PDB file of C-alpha atoms in Angstrom:
ATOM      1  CA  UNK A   1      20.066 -15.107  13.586  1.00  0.00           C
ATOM      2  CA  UNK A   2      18.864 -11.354  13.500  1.00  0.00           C
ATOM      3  CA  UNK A   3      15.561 -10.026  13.059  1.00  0.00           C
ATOM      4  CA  UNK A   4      13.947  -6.628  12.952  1.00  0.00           C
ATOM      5  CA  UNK A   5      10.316  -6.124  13.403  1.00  0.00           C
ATOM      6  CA  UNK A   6       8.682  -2.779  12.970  1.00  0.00           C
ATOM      7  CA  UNK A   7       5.150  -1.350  13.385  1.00  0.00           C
ATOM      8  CA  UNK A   8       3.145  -1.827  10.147  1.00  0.00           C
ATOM      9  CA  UNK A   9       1.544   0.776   8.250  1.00  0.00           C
ATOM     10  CA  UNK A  10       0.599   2.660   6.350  1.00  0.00           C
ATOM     11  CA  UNK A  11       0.829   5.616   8.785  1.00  0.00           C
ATOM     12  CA  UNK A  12      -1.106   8.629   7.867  1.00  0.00           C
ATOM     13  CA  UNK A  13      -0.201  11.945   9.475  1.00  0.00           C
ATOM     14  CA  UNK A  14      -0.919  15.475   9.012  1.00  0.00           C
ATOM     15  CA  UNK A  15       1.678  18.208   8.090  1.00  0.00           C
ATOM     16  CA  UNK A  16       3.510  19.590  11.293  1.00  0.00           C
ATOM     17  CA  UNK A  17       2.844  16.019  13.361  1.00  0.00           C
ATOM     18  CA  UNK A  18       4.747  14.252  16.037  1.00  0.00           C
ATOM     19  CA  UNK A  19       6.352  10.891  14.532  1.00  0.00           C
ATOM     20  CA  UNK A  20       7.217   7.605  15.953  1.00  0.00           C
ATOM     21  CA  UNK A  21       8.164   4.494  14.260  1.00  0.00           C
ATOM     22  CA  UNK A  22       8.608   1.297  16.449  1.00  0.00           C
ATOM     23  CA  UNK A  23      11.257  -0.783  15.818  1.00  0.00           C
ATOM     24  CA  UNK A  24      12.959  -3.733  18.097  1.00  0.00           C
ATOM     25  CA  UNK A  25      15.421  -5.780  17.168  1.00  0.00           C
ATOM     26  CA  UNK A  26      16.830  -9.216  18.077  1.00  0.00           C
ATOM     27  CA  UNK A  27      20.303 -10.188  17.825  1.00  0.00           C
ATOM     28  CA  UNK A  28      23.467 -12.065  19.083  1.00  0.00           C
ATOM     29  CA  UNK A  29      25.929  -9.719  19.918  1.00  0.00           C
ATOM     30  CA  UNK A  30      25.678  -6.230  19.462  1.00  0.00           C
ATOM     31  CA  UNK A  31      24.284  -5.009  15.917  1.00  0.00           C
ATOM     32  CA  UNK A  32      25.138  -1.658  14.448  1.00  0.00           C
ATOM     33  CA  UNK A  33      21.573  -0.454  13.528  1.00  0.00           C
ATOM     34  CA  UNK A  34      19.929   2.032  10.812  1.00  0.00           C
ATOM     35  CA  UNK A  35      17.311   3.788   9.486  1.00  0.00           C
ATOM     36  CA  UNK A  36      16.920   3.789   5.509  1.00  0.00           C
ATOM     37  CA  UNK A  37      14.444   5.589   3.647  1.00  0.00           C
ATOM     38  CA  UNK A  38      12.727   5.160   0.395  1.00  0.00           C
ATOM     39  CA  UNK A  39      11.381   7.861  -1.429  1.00  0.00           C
ATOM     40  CA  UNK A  40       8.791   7.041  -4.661  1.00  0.00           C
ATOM     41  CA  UNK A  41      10.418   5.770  -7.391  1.00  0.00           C
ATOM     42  CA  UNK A  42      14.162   5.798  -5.951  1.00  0.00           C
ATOM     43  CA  UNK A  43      16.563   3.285  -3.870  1.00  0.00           C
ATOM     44  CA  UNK A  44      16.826   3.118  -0.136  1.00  0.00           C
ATOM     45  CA  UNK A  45      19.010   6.105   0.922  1.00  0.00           C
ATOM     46  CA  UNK A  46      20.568   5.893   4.847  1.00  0.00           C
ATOM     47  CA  UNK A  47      18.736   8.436   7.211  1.00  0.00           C
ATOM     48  CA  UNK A  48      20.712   7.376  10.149  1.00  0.00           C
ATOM     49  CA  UNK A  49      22.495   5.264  11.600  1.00  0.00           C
ATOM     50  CA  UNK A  50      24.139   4.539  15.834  1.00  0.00           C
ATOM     51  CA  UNK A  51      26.769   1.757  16.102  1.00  0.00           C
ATOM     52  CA  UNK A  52      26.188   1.462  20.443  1.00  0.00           C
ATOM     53  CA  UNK A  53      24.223   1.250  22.714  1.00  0.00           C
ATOM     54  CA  UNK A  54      22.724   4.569  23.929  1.00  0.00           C
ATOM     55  CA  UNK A  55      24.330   6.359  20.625  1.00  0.00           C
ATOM     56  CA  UNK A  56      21.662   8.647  18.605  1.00  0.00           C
ATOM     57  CA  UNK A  57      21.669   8.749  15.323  1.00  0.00           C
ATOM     58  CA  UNK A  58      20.011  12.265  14.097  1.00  0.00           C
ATOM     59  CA  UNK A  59      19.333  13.611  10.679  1.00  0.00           C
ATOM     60  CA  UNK A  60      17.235  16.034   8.565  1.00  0.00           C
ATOM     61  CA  UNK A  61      15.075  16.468  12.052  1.00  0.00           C
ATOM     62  CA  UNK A  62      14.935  12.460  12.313  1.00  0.00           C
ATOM     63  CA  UNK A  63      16.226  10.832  15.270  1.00  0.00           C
ATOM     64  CA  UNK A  64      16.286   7.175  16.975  1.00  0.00           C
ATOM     65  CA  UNK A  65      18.349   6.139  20.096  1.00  0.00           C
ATOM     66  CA  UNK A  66      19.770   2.431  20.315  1.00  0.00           C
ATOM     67  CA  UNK A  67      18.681   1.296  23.687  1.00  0.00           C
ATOM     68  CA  UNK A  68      20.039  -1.721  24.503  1.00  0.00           C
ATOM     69  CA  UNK A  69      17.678  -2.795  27.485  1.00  0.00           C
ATOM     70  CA  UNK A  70      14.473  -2.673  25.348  1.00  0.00           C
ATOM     71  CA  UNK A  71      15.936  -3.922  22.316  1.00  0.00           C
ATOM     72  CA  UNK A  72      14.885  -0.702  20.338  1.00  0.00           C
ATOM     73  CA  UNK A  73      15.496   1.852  17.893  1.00  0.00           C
ATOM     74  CA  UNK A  74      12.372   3.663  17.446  1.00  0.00           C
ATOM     75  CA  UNK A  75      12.584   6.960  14.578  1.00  0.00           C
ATOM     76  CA  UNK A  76      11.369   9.966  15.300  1.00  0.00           C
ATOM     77  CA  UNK A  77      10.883  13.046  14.168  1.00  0.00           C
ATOM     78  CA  UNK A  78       8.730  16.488  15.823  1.00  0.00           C
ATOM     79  CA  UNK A  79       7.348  18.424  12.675  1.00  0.00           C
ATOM     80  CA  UNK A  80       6.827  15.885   9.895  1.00  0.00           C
ATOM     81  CA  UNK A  81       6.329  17.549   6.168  1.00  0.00           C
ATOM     82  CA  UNK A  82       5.027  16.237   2.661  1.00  0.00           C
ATOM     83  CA  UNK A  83       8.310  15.864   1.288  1.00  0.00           C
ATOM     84  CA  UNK A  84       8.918  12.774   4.394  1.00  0.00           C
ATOM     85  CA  UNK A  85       6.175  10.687   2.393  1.00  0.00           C
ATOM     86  CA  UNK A  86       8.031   7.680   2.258  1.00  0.00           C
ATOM     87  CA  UNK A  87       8.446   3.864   3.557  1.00  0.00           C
ATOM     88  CA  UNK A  88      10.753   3.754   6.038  1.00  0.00           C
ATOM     89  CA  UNK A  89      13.254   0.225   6.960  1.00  0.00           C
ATOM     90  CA  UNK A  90      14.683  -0.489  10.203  1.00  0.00           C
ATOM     91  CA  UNK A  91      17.377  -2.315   9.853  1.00  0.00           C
ATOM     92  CA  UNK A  92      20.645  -4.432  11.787  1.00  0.00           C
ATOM     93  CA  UNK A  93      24.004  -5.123  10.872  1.00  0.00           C
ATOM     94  CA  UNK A  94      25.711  -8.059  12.895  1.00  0.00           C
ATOM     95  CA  UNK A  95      28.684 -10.221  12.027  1.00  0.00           C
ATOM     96  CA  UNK A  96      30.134  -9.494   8.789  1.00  0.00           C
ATOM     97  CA  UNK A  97      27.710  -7.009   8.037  1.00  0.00           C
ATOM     98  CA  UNK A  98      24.755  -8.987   5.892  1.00  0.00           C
ATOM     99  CA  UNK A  99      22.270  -6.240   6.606  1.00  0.00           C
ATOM    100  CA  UNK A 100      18.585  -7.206   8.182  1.00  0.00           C
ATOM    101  CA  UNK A 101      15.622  -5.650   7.115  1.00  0.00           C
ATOM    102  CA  UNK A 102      12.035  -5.037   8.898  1.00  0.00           C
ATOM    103  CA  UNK A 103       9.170  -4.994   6.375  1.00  0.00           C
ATOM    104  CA  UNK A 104       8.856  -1.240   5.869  1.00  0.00           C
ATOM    105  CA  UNK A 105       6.759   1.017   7.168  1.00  0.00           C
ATOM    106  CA  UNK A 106       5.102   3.478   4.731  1.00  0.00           C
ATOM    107  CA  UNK A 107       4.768   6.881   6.051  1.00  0.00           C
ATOM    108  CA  UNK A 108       1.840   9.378   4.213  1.00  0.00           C
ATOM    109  CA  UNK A 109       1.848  12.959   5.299  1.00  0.00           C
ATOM    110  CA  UNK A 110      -1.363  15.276   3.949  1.00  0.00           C
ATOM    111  CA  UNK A 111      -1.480  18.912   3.742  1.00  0.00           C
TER     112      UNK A 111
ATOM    113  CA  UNK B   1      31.372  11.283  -5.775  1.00  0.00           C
ATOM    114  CA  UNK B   2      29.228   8.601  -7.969  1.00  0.00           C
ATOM    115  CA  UNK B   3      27.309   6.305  -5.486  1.00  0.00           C
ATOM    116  CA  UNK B   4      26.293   2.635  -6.692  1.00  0.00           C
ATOM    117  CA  UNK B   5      24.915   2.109  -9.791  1.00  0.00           C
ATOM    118  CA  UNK B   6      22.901  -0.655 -11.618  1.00  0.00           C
ATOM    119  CA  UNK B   7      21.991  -1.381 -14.767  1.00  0.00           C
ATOM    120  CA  UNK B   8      19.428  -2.450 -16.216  1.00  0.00           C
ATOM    121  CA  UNK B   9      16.728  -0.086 -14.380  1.00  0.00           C
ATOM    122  CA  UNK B  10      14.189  -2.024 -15.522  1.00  0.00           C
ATOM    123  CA  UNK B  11      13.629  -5.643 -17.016  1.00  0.00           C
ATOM    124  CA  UNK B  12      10.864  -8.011 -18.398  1.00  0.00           C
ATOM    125  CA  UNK B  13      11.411 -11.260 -19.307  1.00  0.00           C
ATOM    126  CA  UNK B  14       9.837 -14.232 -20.469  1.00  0.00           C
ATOM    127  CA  UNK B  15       9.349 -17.179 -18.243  1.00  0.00           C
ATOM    128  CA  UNK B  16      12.147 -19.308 -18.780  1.00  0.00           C
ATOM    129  CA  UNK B  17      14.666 -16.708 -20.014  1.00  0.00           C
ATOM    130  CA  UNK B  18      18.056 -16.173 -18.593  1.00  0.00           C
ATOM    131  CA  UNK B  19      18.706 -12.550 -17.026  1.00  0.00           C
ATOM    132  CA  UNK B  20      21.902 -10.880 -15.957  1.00  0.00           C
ATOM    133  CA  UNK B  21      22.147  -7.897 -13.719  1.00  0.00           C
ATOM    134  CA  UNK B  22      24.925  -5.702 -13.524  1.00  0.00           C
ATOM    135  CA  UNK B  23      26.221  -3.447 -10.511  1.00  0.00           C
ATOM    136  CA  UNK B  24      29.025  -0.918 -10.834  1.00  0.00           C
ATOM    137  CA  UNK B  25      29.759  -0.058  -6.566  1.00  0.00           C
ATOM    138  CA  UNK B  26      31.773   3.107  -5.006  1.00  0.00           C
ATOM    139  CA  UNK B  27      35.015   3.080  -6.292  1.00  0.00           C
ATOM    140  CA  UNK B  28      37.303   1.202  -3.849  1.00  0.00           C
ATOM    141  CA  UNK B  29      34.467  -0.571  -1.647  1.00  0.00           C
ATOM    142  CA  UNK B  30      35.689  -3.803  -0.476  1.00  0.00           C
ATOM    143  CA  UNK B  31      32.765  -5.421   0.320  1.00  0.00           C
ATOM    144  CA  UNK B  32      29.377  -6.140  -2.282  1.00  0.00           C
ATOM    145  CA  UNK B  33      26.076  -7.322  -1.454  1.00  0.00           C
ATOM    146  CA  UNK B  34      23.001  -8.278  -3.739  1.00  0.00           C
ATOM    147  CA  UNK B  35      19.463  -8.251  -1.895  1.00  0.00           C
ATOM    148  CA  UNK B  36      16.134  -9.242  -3.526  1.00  0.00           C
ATOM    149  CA  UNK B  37      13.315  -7.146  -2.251  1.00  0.00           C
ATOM    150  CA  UNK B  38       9.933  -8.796  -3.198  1.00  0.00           C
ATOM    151  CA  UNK B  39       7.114  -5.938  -3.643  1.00  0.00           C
ATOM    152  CA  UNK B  40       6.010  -4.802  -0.008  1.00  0.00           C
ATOM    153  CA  UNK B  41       8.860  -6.620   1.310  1.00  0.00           C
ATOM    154  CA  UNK B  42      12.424  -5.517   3.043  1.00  0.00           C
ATOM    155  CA  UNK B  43      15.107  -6.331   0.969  1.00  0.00           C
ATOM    156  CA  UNK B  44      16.572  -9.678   1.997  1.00  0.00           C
ATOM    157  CA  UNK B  45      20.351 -10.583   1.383  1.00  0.00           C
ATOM    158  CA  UNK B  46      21.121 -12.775  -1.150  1.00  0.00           C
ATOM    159  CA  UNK B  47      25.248 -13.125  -1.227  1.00  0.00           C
ATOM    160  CA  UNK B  48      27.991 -10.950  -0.287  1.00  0.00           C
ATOM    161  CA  UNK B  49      31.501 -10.750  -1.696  1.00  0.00           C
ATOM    162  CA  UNK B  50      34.877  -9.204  -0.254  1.00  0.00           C
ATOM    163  CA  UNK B  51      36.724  -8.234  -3.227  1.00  0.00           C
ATOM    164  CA  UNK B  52      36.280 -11.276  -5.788  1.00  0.00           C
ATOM    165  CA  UNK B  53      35.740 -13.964  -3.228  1.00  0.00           C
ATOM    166  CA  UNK B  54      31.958 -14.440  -2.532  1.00  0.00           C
ATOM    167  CA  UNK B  55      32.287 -15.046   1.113  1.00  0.00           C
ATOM    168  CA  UNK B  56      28.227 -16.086   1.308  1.00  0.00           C
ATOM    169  CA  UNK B  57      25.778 -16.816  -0.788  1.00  0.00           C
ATOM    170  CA  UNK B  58      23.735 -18.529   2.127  1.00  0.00           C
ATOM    171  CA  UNK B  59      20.690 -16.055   0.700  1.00  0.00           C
ATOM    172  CA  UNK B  60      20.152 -17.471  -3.131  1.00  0.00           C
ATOM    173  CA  UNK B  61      17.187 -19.364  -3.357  1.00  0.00           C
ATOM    174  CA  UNK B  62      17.984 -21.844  -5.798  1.00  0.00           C
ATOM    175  CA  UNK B  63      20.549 -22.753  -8.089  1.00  0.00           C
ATOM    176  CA  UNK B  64      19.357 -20.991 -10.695  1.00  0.00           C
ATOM    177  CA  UNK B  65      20.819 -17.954  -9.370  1.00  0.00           C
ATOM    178  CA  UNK B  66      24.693 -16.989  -9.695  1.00  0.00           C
ATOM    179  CA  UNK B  67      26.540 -14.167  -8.685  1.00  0.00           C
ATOM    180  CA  UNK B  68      30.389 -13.526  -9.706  1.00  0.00           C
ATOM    181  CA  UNK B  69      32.821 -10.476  -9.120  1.00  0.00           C
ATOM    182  CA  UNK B  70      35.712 -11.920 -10.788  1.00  0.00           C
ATOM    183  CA  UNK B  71      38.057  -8.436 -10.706  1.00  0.00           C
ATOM    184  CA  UNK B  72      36.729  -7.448  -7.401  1.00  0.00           C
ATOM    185  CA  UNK B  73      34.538  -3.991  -8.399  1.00  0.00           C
ATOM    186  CA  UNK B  74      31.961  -4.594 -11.138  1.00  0.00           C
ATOM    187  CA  UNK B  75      29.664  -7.408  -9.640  1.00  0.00           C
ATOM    188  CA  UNK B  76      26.678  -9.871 -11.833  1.00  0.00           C
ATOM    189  CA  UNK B  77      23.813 -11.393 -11.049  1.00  0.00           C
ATOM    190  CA  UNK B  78      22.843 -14.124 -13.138  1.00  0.00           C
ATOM    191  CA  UNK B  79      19.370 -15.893 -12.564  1.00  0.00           C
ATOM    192  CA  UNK B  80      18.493 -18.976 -14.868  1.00  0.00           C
ATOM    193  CA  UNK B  81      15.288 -19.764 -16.258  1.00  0.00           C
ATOM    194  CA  UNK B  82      13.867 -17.104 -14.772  1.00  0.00           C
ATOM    195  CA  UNK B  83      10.256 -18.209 -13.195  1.00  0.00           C
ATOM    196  CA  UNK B  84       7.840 -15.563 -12.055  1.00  0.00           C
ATOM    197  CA  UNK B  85       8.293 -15.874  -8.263  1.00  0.00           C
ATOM    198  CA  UNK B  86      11.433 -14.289  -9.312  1.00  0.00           C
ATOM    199  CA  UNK B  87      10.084 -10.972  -9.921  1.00  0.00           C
ATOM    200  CA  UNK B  88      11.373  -8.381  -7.639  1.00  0.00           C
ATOM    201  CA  UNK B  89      13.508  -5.297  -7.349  1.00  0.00           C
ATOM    202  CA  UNK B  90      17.484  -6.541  -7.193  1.00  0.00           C
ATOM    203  CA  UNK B  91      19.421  -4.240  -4.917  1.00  0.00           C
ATOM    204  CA  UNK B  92      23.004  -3.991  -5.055  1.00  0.00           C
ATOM    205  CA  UNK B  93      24.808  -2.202  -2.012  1.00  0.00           C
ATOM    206  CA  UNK B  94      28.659  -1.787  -1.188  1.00  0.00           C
ATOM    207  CA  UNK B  95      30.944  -0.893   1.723  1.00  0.00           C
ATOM    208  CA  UNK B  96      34.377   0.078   1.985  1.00  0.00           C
ATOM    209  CA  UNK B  97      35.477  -1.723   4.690  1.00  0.00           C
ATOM    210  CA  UNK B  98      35.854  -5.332   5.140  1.00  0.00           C
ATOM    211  CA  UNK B  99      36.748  -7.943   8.335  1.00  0.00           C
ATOM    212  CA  UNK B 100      34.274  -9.747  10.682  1.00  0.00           C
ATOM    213  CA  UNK B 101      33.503  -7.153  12.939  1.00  0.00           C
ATOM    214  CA  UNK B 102      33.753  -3.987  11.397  1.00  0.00           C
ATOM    215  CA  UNK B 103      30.553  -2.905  10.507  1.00  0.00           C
ATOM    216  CA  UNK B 104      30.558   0.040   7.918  1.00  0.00           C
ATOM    217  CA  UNK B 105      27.397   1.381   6.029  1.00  0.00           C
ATOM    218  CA  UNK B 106      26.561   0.085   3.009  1.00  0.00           C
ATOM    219  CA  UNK B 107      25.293   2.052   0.204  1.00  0.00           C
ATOM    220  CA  UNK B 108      22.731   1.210  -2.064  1.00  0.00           C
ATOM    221  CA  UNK B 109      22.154   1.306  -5.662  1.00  0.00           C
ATOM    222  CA  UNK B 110      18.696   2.637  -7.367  1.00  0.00           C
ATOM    223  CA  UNK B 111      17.788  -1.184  -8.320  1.00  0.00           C
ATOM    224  CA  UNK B 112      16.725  -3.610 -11.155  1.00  0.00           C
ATOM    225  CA  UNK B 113      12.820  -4.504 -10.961  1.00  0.00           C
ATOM    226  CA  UNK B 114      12.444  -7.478 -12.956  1.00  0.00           C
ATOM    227  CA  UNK B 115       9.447  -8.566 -14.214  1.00  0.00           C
ATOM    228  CA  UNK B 116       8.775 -12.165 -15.353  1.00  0.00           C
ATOM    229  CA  UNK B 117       5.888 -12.683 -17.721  1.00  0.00           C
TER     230      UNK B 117
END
């Protein structure tokens, strides 16, 4: 079956930092995958998403490239702010599309 | 437009209670999902449904839990005699497109947590 696996946190930057946010994935086929975030007190929202290989998905300054011969999706982003405090889910769609989850990664960003 | 909703926010319950959780999806989405999400945790899938017919429920963990759609939008998850490994947040996401091999983005409601004492 799938399986995500992404770096562990908590991650604690400073306002105006470089992000990265490992993620691999394994699957049969070809997934779709995603980013979702999860602000404080609120649901997962979709940051963004790429459906093929090399495809980047991009969003409020966020990026991540599907690269097929590593088996990655890693989420970046150049100039993190306060308001990104949040845990962040990797995640795979194969098959019918029963999502796959990593474990979270909980970003902090200080002043 | 209104995204997914579910209702209650919040529940406690005592052990050995029955519970029922209610998601209303985006009008017109074919396709349903209910994932548990245990604090700390991703959310893992419980059972998805395409229209009425719940195509998989390979993700329940026991038979206490049952999930129906029975007119194909407003979806419920039942869980019997609650116990308190059941506590979690219950996520309910939808989709508009259905089939095999289309893979469309699924939408997620705000969540129950439920709390058994």
């Amino acid at each position: 079956g799938n399986s995500v696996t992404q770096m562990e946190g908590p991650v604690t930057l400073s306002e105006e930092a470089f992000l990265t946010i490992n993620c691999t994935y394994t699957a049969t086929g070809y997934p779709s995958l995603f980013w979702y975030v999860q602000y404080p007190g609120e649901g997962l929202q979709l940051l963004l998403k790429a459906t093929k290989a090399d495809d980047k998905g991009s969003n409020k300054g966020f990026e991540a490239t599907y690269r097929k011969e590593t088996t990655s999706f890693h989420l970046e982003k150049g100039s993190v702010q306060v308001s990104d405090s949040a845990v962040y889910f990797c995640a795979s769609i194969g098959g019918y599309q029963k999502v796959t989850f990593g474990t979270g990664t909980k970003l902090q960003v200080i002043p | 437009g209104a995204g997914v909703s579910q209702s209650p926010r919040y529940k406690v319950a005592k052990r050995g209670q029955d519970v029922a959780l209610r998601c209303d999806p985006i009008s017109g989405h074919v396709s349903l999902f209910w994932y548990q999400q245990a604090l700390g945790q991703g959310p893992e899938f419980l059972t998805y449904f395409q229209n009425e017919a719940q195509l998989d429920k390979s993700g329940l963990p026991s038979d206490r839990f049952f999930a129906e759609r029975p007119e194909g939008s407003v979806s419920t998850l039942k869980i019997q005699r609650t116990q308190q490994e059941d506590s979690a947040v219950y996520l309910c996401a939808s989709s508009l497109i259905s089939g095999a091999h289309q893979r469309d983005t699924q939408y997620f409601g705000p969540g129950t947590r439920l709390t058994v004492l």
